[in-house]
Tab-separated table of C-alpha atoms in Angstrom:
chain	number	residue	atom	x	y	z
H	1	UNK	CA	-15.634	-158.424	44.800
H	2	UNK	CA	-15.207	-155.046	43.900
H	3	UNK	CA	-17.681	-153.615	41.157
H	4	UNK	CA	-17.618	-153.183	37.857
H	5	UNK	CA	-16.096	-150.017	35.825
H	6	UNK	CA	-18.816	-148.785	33.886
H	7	UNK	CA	-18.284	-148.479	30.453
H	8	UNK	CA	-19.343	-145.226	28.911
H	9	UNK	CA	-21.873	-145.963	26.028
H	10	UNK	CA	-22.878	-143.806	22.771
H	11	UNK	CA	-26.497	-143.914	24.194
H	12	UNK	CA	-25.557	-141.948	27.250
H	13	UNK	CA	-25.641	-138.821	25.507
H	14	UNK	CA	-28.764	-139.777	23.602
H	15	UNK	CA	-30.981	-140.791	26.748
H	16	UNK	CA	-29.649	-136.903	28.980
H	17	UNK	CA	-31.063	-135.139	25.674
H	18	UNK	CA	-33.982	-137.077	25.461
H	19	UNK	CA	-34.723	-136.760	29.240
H	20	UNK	CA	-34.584	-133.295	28.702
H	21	UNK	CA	-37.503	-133.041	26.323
H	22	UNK	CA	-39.629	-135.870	27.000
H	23	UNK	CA	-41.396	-137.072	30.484
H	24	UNK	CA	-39.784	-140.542	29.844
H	25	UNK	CA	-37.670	-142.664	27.623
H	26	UNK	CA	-38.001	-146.070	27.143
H	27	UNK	CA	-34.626	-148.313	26.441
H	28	UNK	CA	-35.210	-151.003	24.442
H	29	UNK	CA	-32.618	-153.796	23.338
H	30	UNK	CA	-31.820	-157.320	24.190
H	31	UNK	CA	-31.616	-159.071	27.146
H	32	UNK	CA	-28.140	-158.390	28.555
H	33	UNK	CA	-26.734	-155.467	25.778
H	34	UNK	CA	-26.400	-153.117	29.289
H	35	UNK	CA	-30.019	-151.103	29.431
H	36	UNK	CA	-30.170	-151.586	33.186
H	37	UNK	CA	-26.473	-150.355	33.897
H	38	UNK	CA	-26.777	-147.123	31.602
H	39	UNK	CA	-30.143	-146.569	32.788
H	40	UNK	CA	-28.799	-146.619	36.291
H	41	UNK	CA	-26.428	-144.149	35.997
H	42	UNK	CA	-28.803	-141.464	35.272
H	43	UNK	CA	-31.880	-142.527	37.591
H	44	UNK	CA	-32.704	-140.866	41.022
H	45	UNK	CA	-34.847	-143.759	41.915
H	46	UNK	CA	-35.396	-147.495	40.790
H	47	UNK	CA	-37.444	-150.669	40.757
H	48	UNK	CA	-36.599	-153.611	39.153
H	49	UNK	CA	-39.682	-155.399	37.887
H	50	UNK	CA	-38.150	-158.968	36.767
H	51	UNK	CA	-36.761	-160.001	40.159
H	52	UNK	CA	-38.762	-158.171	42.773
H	53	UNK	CA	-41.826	-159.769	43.265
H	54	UNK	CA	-43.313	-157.314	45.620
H	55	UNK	CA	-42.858	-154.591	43.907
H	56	UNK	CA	-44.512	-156.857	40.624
H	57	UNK	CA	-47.257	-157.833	42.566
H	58	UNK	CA	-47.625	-154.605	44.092
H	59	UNK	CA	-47.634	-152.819	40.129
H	60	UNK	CA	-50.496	-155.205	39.251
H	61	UNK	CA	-52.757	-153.668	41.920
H	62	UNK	CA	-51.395	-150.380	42.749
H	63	UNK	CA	-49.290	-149.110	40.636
H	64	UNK	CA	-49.053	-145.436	42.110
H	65	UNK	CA	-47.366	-147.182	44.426
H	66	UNK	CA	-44.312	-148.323	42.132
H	67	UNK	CA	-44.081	-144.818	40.195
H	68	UNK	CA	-43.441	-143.047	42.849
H	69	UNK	CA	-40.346	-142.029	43.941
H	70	UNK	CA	-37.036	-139.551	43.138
H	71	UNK	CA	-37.045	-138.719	39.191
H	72	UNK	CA	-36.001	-139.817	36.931
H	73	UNK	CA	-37.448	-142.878	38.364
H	74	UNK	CA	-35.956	-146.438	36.629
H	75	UNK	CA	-38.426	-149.192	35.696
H	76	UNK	CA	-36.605	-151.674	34.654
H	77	UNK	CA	-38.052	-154.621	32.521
H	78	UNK	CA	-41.743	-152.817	32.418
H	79	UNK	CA	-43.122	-155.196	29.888
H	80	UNK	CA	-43.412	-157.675	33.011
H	81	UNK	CA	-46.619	-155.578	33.896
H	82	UNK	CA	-47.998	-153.815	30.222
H	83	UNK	CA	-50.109	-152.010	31.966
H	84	UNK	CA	-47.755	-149.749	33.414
H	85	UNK	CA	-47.566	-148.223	30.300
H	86	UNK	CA	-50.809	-146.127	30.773
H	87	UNK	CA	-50.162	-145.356	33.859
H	88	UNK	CA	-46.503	-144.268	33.089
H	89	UNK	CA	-48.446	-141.469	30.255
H	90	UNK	CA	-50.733	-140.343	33.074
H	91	UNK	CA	-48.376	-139.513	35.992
H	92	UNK	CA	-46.424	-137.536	32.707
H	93	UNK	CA	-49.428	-135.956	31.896
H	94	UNK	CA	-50.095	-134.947	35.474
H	95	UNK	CA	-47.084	-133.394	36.541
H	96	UNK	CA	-46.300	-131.447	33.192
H	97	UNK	CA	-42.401	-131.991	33.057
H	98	UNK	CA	-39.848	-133.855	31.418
H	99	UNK	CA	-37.397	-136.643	32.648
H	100	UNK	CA	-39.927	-138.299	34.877
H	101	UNK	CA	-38.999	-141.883	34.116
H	102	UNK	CA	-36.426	-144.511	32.219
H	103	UNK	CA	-38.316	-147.340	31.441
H	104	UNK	CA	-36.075	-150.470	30.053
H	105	UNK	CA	-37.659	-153.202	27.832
H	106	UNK	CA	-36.017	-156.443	26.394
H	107	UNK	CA	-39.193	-157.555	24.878
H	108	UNK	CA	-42.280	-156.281	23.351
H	109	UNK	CA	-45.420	-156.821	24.263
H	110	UNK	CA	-48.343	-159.403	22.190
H	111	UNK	CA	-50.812	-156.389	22.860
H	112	UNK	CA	-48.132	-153.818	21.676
H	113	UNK	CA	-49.539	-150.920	23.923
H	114	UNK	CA	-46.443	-148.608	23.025
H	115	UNK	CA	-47.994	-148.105	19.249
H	116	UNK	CA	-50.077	-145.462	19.867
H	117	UNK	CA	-50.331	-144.037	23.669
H	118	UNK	CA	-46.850	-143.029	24.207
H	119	UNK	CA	-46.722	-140.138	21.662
H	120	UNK	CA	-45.073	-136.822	22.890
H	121	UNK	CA	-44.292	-138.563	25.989
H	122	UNK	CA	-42.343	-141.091	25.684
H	123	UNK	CA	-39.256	-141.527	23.792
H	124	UNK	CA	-37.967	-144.859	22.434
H	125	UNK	CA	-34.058	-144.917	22.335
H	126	UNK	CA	-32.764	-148.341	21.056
H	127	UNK	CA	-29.400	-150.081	22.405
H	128	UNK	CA	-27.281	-153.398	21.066
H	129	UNK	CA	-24.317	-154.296	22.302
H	130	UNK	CA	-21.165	-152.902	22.511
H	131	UNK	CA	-19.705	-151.749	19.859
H	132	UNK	CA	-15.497	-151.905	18.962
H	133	UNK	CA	-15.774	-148.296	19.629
H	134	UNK	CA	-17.270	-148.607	22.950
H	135	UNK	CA	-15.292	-151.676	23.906
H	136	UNK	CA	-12.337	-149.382	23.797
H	137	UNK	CA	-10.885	-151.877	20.671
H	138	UNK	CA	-11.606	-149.408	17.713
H	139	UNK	CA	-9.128	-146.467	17.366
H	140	UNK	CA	-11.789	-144.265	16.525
H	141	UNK	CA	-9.528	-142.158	14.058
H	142	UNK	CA	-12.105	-142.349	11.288
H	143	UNK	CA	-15.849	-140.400	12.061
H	144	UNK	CA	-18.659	-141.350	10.464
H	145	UNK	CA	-20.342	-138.460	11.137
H	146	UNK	CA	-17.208	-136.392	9.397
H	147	UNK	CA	-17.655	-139.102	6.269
H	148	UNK	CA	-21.457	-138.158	6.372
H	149	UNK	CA	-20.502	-134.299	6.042
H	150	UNK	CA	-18.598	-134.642	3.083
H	151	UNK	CA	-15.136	-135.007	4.610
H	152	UNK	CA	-13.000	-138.119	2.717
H	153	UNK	CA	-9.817	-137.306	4.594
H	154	UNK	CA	-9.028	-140.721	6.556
H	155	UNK	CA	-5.994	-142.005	7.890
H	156	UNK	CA	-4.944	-144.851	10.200
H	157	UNK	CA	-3.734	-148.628	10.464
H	158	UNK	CA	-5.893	-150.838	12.279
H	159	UNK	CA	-5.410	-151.823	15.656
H	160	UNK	CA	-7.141	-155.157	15.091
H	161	UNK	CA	-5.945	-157.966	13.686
H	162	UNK	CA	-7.794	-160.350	11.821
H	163	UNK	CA	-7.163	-162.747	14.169
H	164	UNK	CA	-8.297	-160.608	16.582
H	165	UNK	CA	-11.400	-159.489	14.953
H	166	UNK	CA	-12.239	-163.272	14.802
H	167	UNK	CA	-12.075	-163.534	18.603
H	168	UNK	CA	-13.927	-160.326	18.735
H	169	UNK	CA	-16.775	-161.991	16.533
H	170	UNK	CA	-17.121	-165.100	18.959
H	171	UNK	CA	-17.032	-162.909	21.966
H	172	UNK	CA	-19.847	-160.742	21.952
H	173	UNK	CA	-20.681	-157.273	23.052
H	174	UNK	CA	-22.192	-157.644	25.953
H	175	UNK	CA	-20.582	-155.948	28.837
H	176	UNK	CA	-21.164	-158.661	31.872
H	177	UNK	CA	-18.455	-160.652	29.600
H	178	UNK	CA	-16.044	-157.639	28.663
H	179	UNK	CA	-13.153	-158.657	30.828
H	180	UNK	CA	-14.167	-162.231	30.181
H	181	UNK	CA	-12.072	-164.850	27.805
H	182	UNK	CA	-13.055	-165.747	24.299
H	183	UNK	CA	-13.887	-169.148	25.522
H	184	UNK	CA	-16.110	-168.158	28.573
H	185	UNK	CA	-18.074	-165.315	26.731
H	186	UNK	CA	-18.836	-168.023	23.962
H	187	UNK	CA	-19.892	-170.475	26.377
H	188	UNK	CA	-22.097	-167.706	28.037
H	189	UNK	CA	-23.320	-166.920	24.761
H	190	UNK	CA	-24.783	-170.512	24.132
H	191	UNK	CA	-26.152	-170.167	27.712
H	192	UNK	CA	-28.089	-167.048	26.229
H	193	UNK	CA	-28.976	-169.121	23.588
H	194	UNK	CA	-30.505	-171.940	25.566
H	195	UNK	CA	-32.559	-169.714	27.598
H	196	UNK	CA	-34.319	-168.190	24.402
H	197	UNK	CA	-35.353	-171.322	23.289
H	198	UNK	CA	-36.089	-172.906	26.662
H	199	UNK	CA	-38.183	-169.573	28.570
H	200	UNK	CA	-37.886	-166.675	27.087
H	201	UNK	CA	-39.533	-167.618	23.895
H	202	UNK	CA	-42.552	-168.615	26.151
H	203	UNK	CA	-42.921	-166.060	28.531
H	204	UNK	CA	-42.339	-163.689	25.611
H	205	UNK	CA	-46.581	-163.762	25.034
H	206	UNK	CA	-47.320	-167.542	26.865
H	207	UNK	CA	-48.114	-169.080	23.492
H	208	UNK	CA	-46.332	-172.658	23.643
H	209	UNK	CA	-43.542	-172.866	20.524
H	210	UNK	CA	-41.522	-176.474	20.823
H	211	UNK	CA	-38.058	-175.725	21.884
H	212	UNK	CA	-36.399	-177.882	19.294
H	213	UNK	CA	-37.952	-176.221	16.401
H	214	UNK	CA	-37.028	-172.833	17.630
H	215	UNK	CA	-33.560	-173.943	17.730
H	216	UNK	CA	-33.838	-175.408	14.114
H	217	UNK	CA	-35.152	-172.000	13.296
H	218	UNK	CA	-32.441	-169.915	15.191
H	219	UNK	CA	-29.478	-172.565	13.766
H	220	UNK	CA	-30.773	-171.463	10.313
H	221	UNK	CA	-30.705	-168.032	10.894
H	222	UNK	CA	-27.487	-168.553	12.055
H	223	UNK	CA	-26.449	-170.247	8.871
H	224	UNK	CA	-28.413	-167.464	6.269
H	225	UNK	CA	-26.455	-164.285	8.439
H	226	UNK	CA	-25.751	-161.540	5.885
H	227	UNK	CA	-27.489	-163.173	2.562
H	228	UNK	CA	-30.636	-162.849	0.916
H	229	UNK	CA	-32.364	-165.112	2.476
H	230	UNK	CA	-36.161	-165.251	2.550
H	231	UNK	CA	-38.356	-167.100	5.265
H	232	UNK	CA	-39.096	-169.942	2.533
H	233	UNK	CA	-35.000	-170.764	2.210
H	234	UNK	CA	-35.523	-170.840	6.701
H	235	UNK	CA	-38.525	-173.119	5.928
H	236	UNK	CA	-36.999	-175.382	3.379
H	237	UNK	CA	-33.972	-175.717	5.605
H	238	UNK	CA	-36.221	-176.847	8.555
H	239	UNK	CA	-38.447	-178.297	7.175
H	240	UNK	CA	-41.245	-176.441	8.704
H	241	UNK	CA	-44.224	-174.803	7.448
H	242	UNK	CA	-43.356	-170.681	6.674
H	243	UNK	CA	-46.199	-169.144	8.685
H	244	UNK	CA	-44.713	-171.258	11.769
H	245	UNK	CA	-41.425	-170.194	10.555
H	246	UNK	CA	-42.592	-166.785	10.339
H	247	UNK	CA	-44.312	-166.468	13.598
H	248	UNK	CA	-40.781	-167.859	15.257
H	249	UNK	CA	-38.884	-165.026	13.346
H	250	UNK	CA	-41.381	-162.868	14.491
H	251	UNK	CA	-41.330	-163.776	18.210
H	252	UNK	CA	-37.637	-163.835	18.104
H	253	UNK	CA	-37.736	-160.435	16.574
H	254	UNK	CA	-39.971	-159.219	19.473
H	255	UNK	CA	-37.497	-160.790	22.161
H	256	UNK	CA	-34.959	-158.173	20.181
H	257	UNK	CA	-32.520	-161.192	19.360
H	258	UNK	CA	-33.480	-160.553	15.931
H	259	UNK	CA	-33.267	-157.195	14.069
H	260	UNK	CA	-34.283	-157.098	10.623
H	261	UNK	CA	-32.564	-154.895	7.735
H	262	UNK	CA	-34.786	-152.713	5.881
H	263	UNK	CA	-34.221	-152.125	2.414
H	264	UNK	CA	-33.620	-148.747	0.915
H	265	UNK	CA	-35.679	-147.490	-2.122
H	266	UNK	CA	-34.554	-144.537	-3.460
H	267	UNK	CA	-35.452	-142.744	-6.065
H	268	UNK	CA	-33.810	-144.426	-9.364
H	269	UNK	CA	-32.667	-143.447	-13.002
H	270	UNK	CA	-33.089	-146.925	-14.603
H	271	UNK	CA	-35.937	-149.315	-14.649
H	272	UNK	CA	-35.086	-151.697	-12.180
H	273	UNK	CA	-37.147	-152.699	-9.430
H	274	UNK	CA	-36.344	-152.390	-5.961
H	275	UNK	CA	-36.368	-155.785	-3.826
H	276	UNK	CA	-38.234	-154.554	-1.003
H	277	UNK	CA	-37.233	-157.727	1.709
H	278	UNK	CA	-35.667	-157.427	5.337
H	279	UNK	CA	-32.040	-159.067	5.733
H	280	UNK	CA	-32.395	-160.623	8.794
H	281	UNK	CA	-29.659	-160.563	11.344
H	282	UNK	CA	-28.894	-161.083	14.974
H	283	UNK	CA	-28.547	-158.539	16.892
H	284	UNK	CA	-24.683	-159.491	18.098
H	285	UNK	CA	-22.751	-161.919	15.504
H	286	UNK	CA	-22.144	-164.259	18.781
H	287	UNK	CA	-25.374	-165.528	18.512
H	288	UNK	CA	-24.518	-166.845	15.104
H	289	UNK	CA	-21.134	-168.104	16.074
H	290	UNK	CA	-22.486	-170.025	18.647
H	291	UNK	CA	-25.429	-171.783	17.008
H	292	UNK	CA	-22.808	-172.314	14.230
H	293	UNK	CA	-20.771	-174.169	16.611
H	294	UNK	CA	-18.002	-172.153	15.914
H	295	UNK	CA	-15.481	-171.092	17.581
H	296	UNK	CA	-12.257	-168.652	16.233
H	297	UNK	CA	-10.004	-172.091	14.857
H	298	UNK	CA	-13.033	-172.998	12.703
H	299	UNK	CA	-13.598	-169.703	11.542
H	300	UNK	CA	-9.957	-168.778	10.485
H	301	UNK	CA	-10.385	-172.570	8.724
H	302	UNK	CA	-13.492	-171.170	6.804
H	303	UNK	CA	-12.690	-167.724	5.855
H	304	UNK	CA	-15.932	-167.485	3.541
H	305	UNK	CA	-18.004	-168.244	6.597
H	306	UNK	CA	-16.233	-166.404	8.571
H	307	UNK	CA	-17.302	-163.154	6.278
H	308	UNK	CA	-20.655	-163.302	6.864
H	309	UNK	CA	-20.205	-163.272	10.340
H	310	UNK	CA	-17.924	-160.237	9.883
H	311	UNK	CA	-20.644	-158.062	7.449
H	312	UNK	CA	-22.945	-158.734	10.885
H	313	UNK	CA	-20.241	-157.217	13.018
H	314	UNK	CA	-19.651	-154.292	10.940
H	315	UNK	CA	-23.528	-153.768	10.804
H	316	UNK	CA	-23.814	-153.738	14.536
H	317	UNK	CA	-21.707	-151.145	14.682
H	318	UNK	CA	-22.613	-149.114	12.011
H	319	UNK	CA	-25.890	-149.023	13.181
H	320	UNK	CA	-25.101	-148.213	16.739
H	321	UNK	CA	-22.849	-145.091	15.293
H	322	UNK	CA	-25.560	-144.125	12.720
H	323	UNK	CA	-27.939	-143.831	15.119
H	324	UNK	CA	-25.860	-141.592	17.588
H	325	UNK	CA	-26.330	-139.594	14.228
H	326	UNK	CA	-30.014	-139.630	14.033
H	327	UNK	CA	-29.162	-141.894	11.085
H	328	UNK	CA	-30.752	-145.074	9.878
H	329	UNK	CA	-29.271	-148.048	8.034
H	330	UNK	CA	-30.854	-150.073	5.244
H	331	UNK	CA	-29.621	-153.036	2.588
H	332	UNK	CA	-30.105	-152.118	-1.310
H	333	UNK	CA	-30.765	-154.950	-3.686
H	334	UNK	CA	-32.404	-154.831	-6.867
H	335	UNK	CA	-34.150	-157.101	-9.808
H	336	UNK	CA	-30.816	-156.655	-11.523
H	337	UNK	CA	-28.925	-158.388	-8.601
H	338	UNK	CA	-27.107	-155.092	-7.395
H	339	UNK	CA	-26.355	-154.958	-4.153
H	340	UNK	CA	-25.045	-152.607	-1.377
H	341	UNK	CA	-24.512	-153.700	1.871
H	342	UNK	CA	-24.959	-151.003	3.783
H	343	UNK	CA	-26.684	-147.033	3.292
H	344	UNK	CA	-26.237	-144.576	5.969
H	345	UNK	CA	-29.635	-142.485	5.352
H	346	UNK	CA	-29.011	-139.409	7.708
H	347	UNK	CA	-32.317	-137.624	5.942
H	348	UNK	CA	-32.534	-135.424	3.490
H	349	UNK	CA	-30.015	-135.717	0.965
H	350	UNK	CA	-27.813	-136.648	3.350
H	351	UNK	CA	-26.579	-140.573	2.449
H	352	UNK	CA	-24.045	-142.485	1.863
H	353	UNK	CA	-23.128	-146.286	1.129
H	354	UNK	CA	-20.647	-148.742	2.050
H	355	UNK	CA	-19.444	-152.479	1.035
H	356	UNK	CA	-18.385	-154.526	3.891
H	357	UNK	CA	-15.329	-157.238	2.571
H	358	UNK	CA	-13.561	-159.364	4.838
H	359	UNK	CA	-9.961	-158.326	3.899
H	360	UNK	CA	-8.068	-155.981	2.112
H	361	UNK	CA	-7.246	-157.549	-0.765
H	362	UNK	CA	-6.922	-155.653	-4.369
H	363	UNK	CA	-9.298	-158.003	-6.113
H	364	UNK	CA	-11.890	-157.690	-3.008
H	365	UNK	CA	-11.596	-154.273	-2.877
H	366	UNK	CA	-11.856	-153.541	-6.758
H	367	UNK	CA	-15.230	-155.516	-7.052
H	368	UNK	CA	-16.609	-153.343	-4.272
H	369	UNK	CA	-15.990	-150.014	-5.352
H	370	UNK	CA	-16.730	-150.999	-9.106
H	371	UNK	CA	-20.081	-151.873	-7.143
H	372	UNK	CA	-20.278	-148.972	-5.140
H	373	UNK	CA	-19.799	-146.344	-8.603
H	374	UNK	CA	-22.453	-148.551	-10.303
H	375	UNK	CA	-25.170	-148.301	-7.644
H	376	UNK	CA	-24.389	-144.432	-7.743
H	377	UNK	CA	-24.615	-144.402	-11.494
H	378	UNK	CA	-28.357	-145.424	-10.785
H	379	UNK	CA	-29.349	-143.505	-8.398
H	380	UNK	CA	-31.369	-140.143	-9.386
H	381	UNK	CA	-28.980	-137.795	-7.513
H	382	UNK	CA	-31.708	-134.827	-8.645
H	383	UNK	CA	-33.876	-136.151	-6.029
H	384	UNK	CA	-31.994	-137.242	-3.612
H	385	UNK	CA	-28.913	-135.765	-3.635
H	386	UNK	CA	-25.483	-137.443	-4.201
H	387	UNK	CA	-23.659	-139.570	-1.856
H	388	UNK	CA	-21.811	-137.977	0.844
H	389	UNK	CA	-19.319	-141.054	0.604
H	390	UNK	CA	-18.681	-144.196	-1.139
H	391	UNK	CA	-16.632	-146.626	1.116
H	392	UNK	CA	-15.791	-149.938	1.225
H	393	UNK	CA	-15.085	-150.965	5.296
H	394	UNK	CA	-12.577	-154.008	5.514
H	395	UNK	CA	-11.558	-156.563	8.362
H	396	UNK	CA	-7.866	-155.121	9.304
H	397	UNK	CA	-5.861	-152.889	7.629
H	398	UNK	CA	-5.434	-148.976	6.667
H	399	UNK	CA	-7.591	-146.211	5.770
H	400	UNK	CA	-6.865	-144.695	2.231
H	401	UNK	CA	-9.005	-142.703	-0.399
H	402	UNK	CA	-8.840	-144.234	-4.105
H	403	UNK	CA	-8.278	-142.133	-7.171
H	404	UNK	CA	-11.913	-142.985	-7.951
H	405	UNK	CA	-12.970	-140.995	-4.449
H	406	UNK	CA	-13.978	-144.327	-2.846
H	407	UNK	CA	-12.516	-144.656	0.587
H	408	UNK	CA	-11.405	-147.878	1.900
H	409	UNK	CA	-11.011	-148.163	6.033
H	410	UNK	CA	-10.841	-151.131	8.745
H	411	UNK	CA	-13.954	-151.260	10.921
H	412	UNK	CA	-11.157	-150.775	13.915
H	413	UNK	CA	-11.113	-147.148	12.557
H	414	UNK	CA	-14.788	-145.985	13.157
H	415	UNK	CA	-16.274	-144.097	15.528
H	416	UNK	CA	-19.391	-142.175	15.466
């Protein structure tokens, strides 16, 4: 069998200039999302810590003996022996120069060693899964980093359909299944799924967590994608206590299967308070189709469903792209139920927000930007700066500015 083309991903260009200016750079992302394959393509050298036991063994007792070798130098999965991490920083410290190592990580440590020792050394460059931009099913005639200078000019017809995009959703990102079916990637996904609750929850920090209640956990999670809800909604719905609730969320969070959305508190005019709670999400919208059960027949059945599954698509995206911008992305909610889906906070003064609707509906699309203007309306621009761009990012469709400014585009349109 002949090997796999390697996709190009946004992250390649981030890890050369990071290698550059730092002795290492640590990849970290879930299981699967493709750390290993990018890291590979720019390593002299390589040892692969989860399925060489030697070389394990031999990094418990003499480590010198695992970091050496051509630079940059790959260790892959380096959480399998933590205390690598030390000796990483001192081999950087003693040889003065950057690009020394790629280490990859799909987990996090219980004794979190990376806090505080890997300062001017190390760099931490996150990765998710494929994006539509990367899977070559985007157009990529819409830049967000030309909507984040000010530029509203966009154009284009989306080359998904929203048929398509439903596929898309149960599929997955990850790039073993690229070239895969629907059907297969799905049932690979609930593999993935299995094996969280099953091992990797337990070799995560060897604390024992009953399989069936992470699933109950994951399954509600699944069902809360994209809404408001807190921990005690997850706890009511599984009947479980919240701080074992909360430590599940946590160790899923830790395995990277789980990435929280921050809120955003800017700087307002009126007197409302800022709800200051992580969304949570998955970190590919599979997951949730697959604990849901659902597959693209039930989704196109249950379209409302279906559109929280979508805003988790569109936020995987945007938050691969934002970051290729040295941009981070954040909810907005408020006590005076307000909400934005998504802000684009590219630093100072620099921001801009978007509404995610499934479909491009007049009524849909109406409600959002009347949303969008409001939120702006409260926002003390003085401080802050106004938005770069209000935009409201559909399932399928074109790309068109409003009279109002607000610009309306498919997520099949983005890029970077």
């Amino acid at each position: 069998m002949s090997p796999r083309t390697y996709l190009p991903r946004i992250v390649d260009t981030e890890l050369v200039d990071r290698l550059a200016r730092m002795g290492a750079v640590l990849i970290e992302g879930a299981k699967g999302c493709g750390k290993t394959e990018t890291a590979s393509q720019h390593c002299a050298s390589d040892v692969r810590l989860d399925t060489d036991d030697v070389a394990r063994t031999t990094a418990e007792v003499a480590p010198t003996h695992v970091l050496d070798g051509p630079t940059p130098r790959l260790i892959d999965e380096w959480q399998v022996v933590p205390r690598l991490w030390n000796d990483v920083r001192r081999f950087i410290d003693d040889r003065q120069a950057p690009g020394q190592f790629i280490l990859t990580g799909s987990a996090t440590p219980q004794d979190d060693v990376t806090r505080h020792t890997g300062a001017g050394r190390i760099s931490r460059l996150k990765m998710r899964t494929l994006s539509l931009w990367e899977s070559g099913l985007s157009s990529g005639q819409v830049s967000l980093e030309r909507l984040m200078s000010g530029d509203a000019q966009v154009s284009g017809t989306s080359p998904i359909t929203l048929n398509e995009m439903i596929e898309e959703t149960c599929h997955g990102g990850w790039p073993n299944d690229r070239t895969k079916s629907w059907k297969s990637a799905q049932a690979n996904v609930t593999d993935y799924c299995s094996d969280i609750v099953s091992a990797d929850i337990r070799t995560l920090d060897q604390v024992r967590r009953d399989p069936g209640r992470v699933a109950l956990v994951m399954q509600s999670l699944a069902r809360h994608t994209s809404t408001q809800a807190r921990l005690t909604t997850v706890a009511k719905d599984t009947a479980l206590g919240e701080d074992t609730v909360s430590s599940y969320v946590q160790a899923l969070t830790r395995l990277m299967v789980v990435e929280p959305l921050p809120s955003w508190s800017p700087v307002l005019r009126s007197r409302a308070r800022i709800r200051t709670a992580s969304k949570h999400h998955f970190v590919d919208p599979a997951l949730s189709a697959s604990l849901l059960n659902a597959g693209p027949d039930e989704l196109r059945r249950d379209l409302k469903t279906y559109g929280f599954l979508f805003e988790s698509l569109a936020l995987r995206d945007l938050r691969v792209y934002a970051q290729a911008l040295g941009a981070s992305v954040h909810h907005y909610l408020d006590s005076n139920d307000l909400e934005v889906d998504t802000i684009i906070d590219a630093g100072y003064r620099r921001w801009g927000a978007i509404e995610i609707k499934l479909g491009g509906a007049a009524d849909y699309i109406e409600h959002a930007a009347t949303n969008l203007k409001a939120f702006a309306t409260k926002v003390d621009t003085q401080s802050i700066g106004k938005p770069r761009f209000l935009a409201v990012v559909t399932s399928d469709g074109y790309a068109y500015v409003r009279p109002d400014g607000v610009i309306v585009l498919s997520l099949g349109l983005l890029r970077p």
